[in-house]
mmCIF file of C-alpha atoms in Angstrom:
data_model
loop_
_atom_site.group_PDB
_atom_site.id
_atom_site.type_symbol
_atom_site.label_atom_id
_atom_site.label_comp_id
_atom_site.label_asym_id
_atom_site.label_seq_id
_atom_site.Cartn_x
_atom_site.Cartn_y
_atom_site.Cartn_z
ATOM 1 C CA THR A 20 0.000 0.000 0.000
ATOM 2 C CA PHE A 21 1.086 3.600 -0.583
ATOM 3 C CA TYR A 22 -0.288 7.144 -0.462
ATOM 4 C CA ALA A 23 -1.850 8.560 -3.614
ATOM 5 C CA LYS A 24 0.152 11.268 -5.422
ATOM 6 C CA ASN A 25 -2.590 13.861 -4.794
ATOM 7 C CA ASP A 26 -3.159 12.884 -1.153
ATOM 8 C CA ARG A 27 -3.481 16.336 0.392
ATOM 9 C CA ARG A 28 -4.419 15.888 4.024
ATOM 10 C CA HIS A 29 -5.043 19.559 4.708
ATOM 11 C CA ASN A 30 -7.217 21.872 2.626
ATOM 12 C CA PHE A 31 -8.388 25.037 4.363
ATOM 13 C CA SER A 32 -10.103 28.148 2.951
ATOM 14 C CA VAL A 33 -11.299 31.405 4.481
ATOM 15 C CA VAL A 34 -13.616 33.574 2.381
ATOM 16 C CA SER A 35 -15.049 36.977 3.258
ATOM 17 C CA ILE A 36 -17.117 39.589 1.429
ATOM 18 C CA PHE A 37 -17.450 43.167 2.647
ATOM 19 C CA LYS A 38 -20.165 45.452 1.346
ATOM 20 C CA ILE A 39 -18.595 48.919 1.246
ATOM 21 C CA ASN A 40 -21.737 50.703 0.003
ATOM 22 C CA LYS A 41 -24.594 50.030 -2.446
ATOM 23 C CA LYS A 42 -22.314 50.062 -5.474
ATOM 24 C CA TRP A 43 -19.030 48.636 -4.152
ATOM 25 C CA ASN A 44 -18.041 45.418 -2.406
ATOM 26 C CA PHE A 45 -14.716 43.782 -1.617
ATOM 27 C CA SER A 46 -14.012 40.064 -1.408
ATOM 28 C CA ALA A 47 -10.976 38.116 -0.269
ATOM 29 C CA SER A 48 -10.179 34.424 0.029
ATOM 30 C CA TRP A 49 -7.145 32.743 1.562
ATOM 31 C CA VAL A 50 -6.415 29.127 0.633
ATOM 32 C CA TYR A 51 -3.981 26.660 2.257
ATOM 33 C CA MET A 52 -3.283 23.129 0.983
ATOM 34 C CA SER A 53 -0.662 20.620 2.018
ATOM 35 C CA GLY A 54 1.685 19.537 -0.754
ATOM 36 C CA ASN A 55 1.490 16.643 -3.190
ATOM 37 C CA ARG A 56 3.522 13.514 -2.582
ATOM 38 C CA PHE A 57 6.429 12.155 -4.602
ATOM 39 C CA THR A 58 8.921 9.289 -4.616
ATOM 40 C CA PRO A 59 12.543 10.398 -4.048
ATOM 41 C CA ILE A 60 15.697 8.796 -5.412
ATOM 42 C CA ILE A 61 17.817 7.580 -2.486
ATOM 43 C CA GLY A 62 20.761 6.110 -4.390
ATOM 44 C CA GLN A 63 22.061 4.675 -7.635
ATOM 45 C CA TYR A 64 24.108 1.827 -9.008
ATOM 46 C CA LEU A 65 26.027 1.221 -12.226
ATOM 47 C CA MET A 66 25.232 -1.578 -14.659
ATOM 48 C CA PRO A 67 26.619 -2.450 -18.102
ATOM 49 C CA ASN A 68 24.078 -2.245 -20.900
ATOM 50 C CA ALA A 69 22.988 -5.309 -22.903
ATOM 51 C CA THR A 70 25.743 -4.917 -25.537
ATOM 52 C CA ASN A 71 28.482 -4.199 -22.949
ATOM 53 C CA THR A 72 29.402 -0.981 -24.773
ATOM 54 C CA SER A 73 28.586 1.462 -21.986
ATOM 55 C CA ILE A 74 27.491 1.697 -18.391
ATOM 56 C CA GLU A 75 24.034 2.825 -17.349
ATOM 57 C CA VAL A 76 23.211 4.581 -14.108
ATOM 58 C CA ILE A 77 20.196 2.935 -12.465
ATOM 59 C CA PRO A 78 18.389 4.939 -9.759
ATOM 60 C CA ILE A 79 17.206 3.412 -6.476
ATOM 61 C CA PHE A 80 13.878 4.824 -5.303
ATOM 62 C CA ALA A 81 12.454 5.038 -1.792
ATOM 63 C CA GLU A 82 9.010 3.661 -1.030
ATOM 64 C CA LYS A 83 6.340 5.097 -3.318
ATOM 65 C CA ASN A 84 5.033 8.617 -2.471
ATOM 66 C CA THR A 85 6.658 8.855 0.974
ATOM 67 C CA VAL A 86 7.818 12.486 0.761
ATOM 68 C CA VAL A 87 5.522 15.533 0.766
ATOM 69 C CA MET A 88 6.198 18.641 -1.340
ATOM 70 C CA SER A 89 5.963 22.160 0.090
ATOM 71 C CA PRO A 90 2.504 23.395 1.086
ATOM 72 C CA VAL A 91 0.580 25.849 -1.099
ATOM 73 C CA HIS A 92 -1.126 29.022 0.068
ATOM 74 C CA ARG A 93 -2.395 32.146 -1.649
ATOM 75 C CA LEU A 94 -4.553 35.233 -1.163
ATOM 76 C CA ASP A 95 -7.106 36.263 -3.803
ATOM 77 C CA VAL A 96 -8.811 39.675 -3.672
ATOM 78 C CA SER A 97 -11.349 41.490 -5.830
ATOM 79 C CA PHE A 98 -13.379 44.694 -5.951
ATOM 80 C CA ASN A 99 -16.837 44.627 -7.527
ATOM 81 C CA TYR A 100 -18.622 47.727 -8.804
ATOM 82 C CA LYS A 101 -22.303 47.851 -9.773
ATOM 83 C CA PRO A 102 -22.886 51.146 -11.614
ATOM 84 C CA TYR A 103 -26.699 50.919 -11.620
ATOM 85 C CA VAL A 104 -28.408 49.746 -8.481
ATOM 86 C CA GLY A 105 -32.168 49.445 -8.702
ATOM 87 C CA LYS A 106 -34.901 46.985 -9.491
ATOM 88 C CA LYS A 107 -36.370 48.842 -12.495
ATOM 89 C CA LYS A 108 -33.366 48.234 -14.759
ATOM 90 C CA LYS A 109 -33.752 45.257 -17.081
ATOM 91 C CA LEU A 110 -30.018 45.109 -17.766
ATOM 92 C CA LYS A 111 -27.737 44.790 -14.755
ATOM 93 C CA SER A 112 -24.014 45.145 -15.099
ATOM 94 C CA GLU A 113 -21.022 44.695 -12.840
ATOM 95 C CA TRP A 114 -17.292 45.406 -13.096
ATOM 96 C CA GLN A 115 -14.791 43.164 -11.306
ATOM 97 C CA ILE A 116 -11.148 44.004 -10.678
ATOM 98 C CA GLY A 117 -8.995 41.520 -8.812
ATOM 99 C CA PHE A 118 -5.767 39.673 -8.166
ATOM 100 C CA TYR A 119 -5.239 35.921 -7.992
ATOM 101 C CA ASN A 120 -2.349 35.087 -5.616
ATOM 102 C CA LEU A 121 -1.828 38.654 -4.432
ATOM 103 C CA TYR A 122 1.483 38.087 -2.629
ATOM 104 C CA ASN A 123 2.972 36.277 -5.649
ATOM 105 C CA ARG A 124 3.888 32.963 -4.010
ATOM 106 C CA ALA A 125 4.073 30.497 -6.886
ATOM 107 C CA ALA A 126 2.582 27.083 -6.106
ATOM 108 C CA PRO A 127 4.998 24.156 -6.613
ATOM 109 C CA TYR A 128 3.459 21.773 -9.136
ATOM 110 C CA ILE A 129 6.230 19.252 -9.857
ATOM 111 C CA MET A 130 9.422 17.951 -8.301
ATOM 112 C CA GLN A 131 12.425 18.143 -10.620
ATOM 113 C CA ILE A 132 15.583 16.136 -10.019
ATOM 114 C CA VAL A 133 18.818 17.881 -10.985
ATOM 115 C CA TYR A 134 22.377 16.544 -10.717
ATOM 116 C CA ASP A 135 24.828 18.960 -9.126
ATOM 117 C CA GLU A 136 28.512 19.234 -10.024
ATOM 118 C CA ARG A 137 29.469 16.630 -7.367
ATOM 119 C CA GLY A 138 27.113 14.008 -8.833
ATOM 120 C CA PHE A 139 24.478 14.297 -6.107
ATOM 121 C CA TYR A 140 20.764 14.758 -6.624
ATOM 122 C CA GLN A 141 19.089 18.061 -5.869
ATOM 123 C CA TYR A 142 15.344 18.498 -5.835
ATOM 124 C CA THR A 143 13.734 21.722 -7.043
ATOM 125 C CA GLN A 144 10.080 22.692 -6.966
ATOM 126 C CA PRO A 145 9.325 25.104 -9.815
ATOM 127 C CA GLY A 146 6.279 27.252 -9.203
ATOM 128 C CA LEU A 147 3.214 27.809 -11.301
ATOM 129 C CA PHE A 148 0.946 30.850 -11.448
ATOM 130 C CA GLY A 149 2.324 33.834 -9.629
ATOM 131 C CA ARG A 150 0.244 37.003 -9.323
ATOM 132 C CA ILE A 151 -2.461 37.286 -11.991
ATOM 133 C CA PHE A 152 -4.497 40.453 -12.581
ATOM 134 C CA SER A 153 -8.100 40.120 -13.711
ATOM 135 C CA LEU A 154 -10.644 42.540 -15.123
ATOM 136 C CA ALA A 155 -14.179 41.451 -15.963
ATOM 137 C CA TYR A 156 -17.460 42.974 -17.049
ATOM 138 C CA ASN A 157 -20.658 41.010 -16.359
ATOM 139 C CA LEU A 158 -23.970 41.788 -17.976
ATOM 140 C CA LYS A 159 -27.209 40.204 -16.741
ATOM 141 C CA PHE A 160 -30.461 40.515 -18.655
#
């Protein structure tokens, strides 16, 4: 038996919406998730290939999905503006301005294995999706 790759034990969100006045509101959400799992390389051995012309490096892996990547957290914010507030209007519109991942902490999505100059393994966690600006116009009829 082993843990699934996407076995995230912790997933926590806090969402809040503040009504500033009749036309404006502000929303924010903070999300925290524990990291994905992966299987690390714990060693290696050398073996001649089938034709005995070269030597192949064979990795030795630990037990499947025993190590957890870094956790992920982000803050999303948005301002919403409703220019016309009233029940008589048949068309209702709304502007939204916001940021996904406001403090620009990129979420690690994969574990990369890199050899250093001494021949040892180094693990890096490249990030995905830093700060993203959004602008939207919604029209309801």
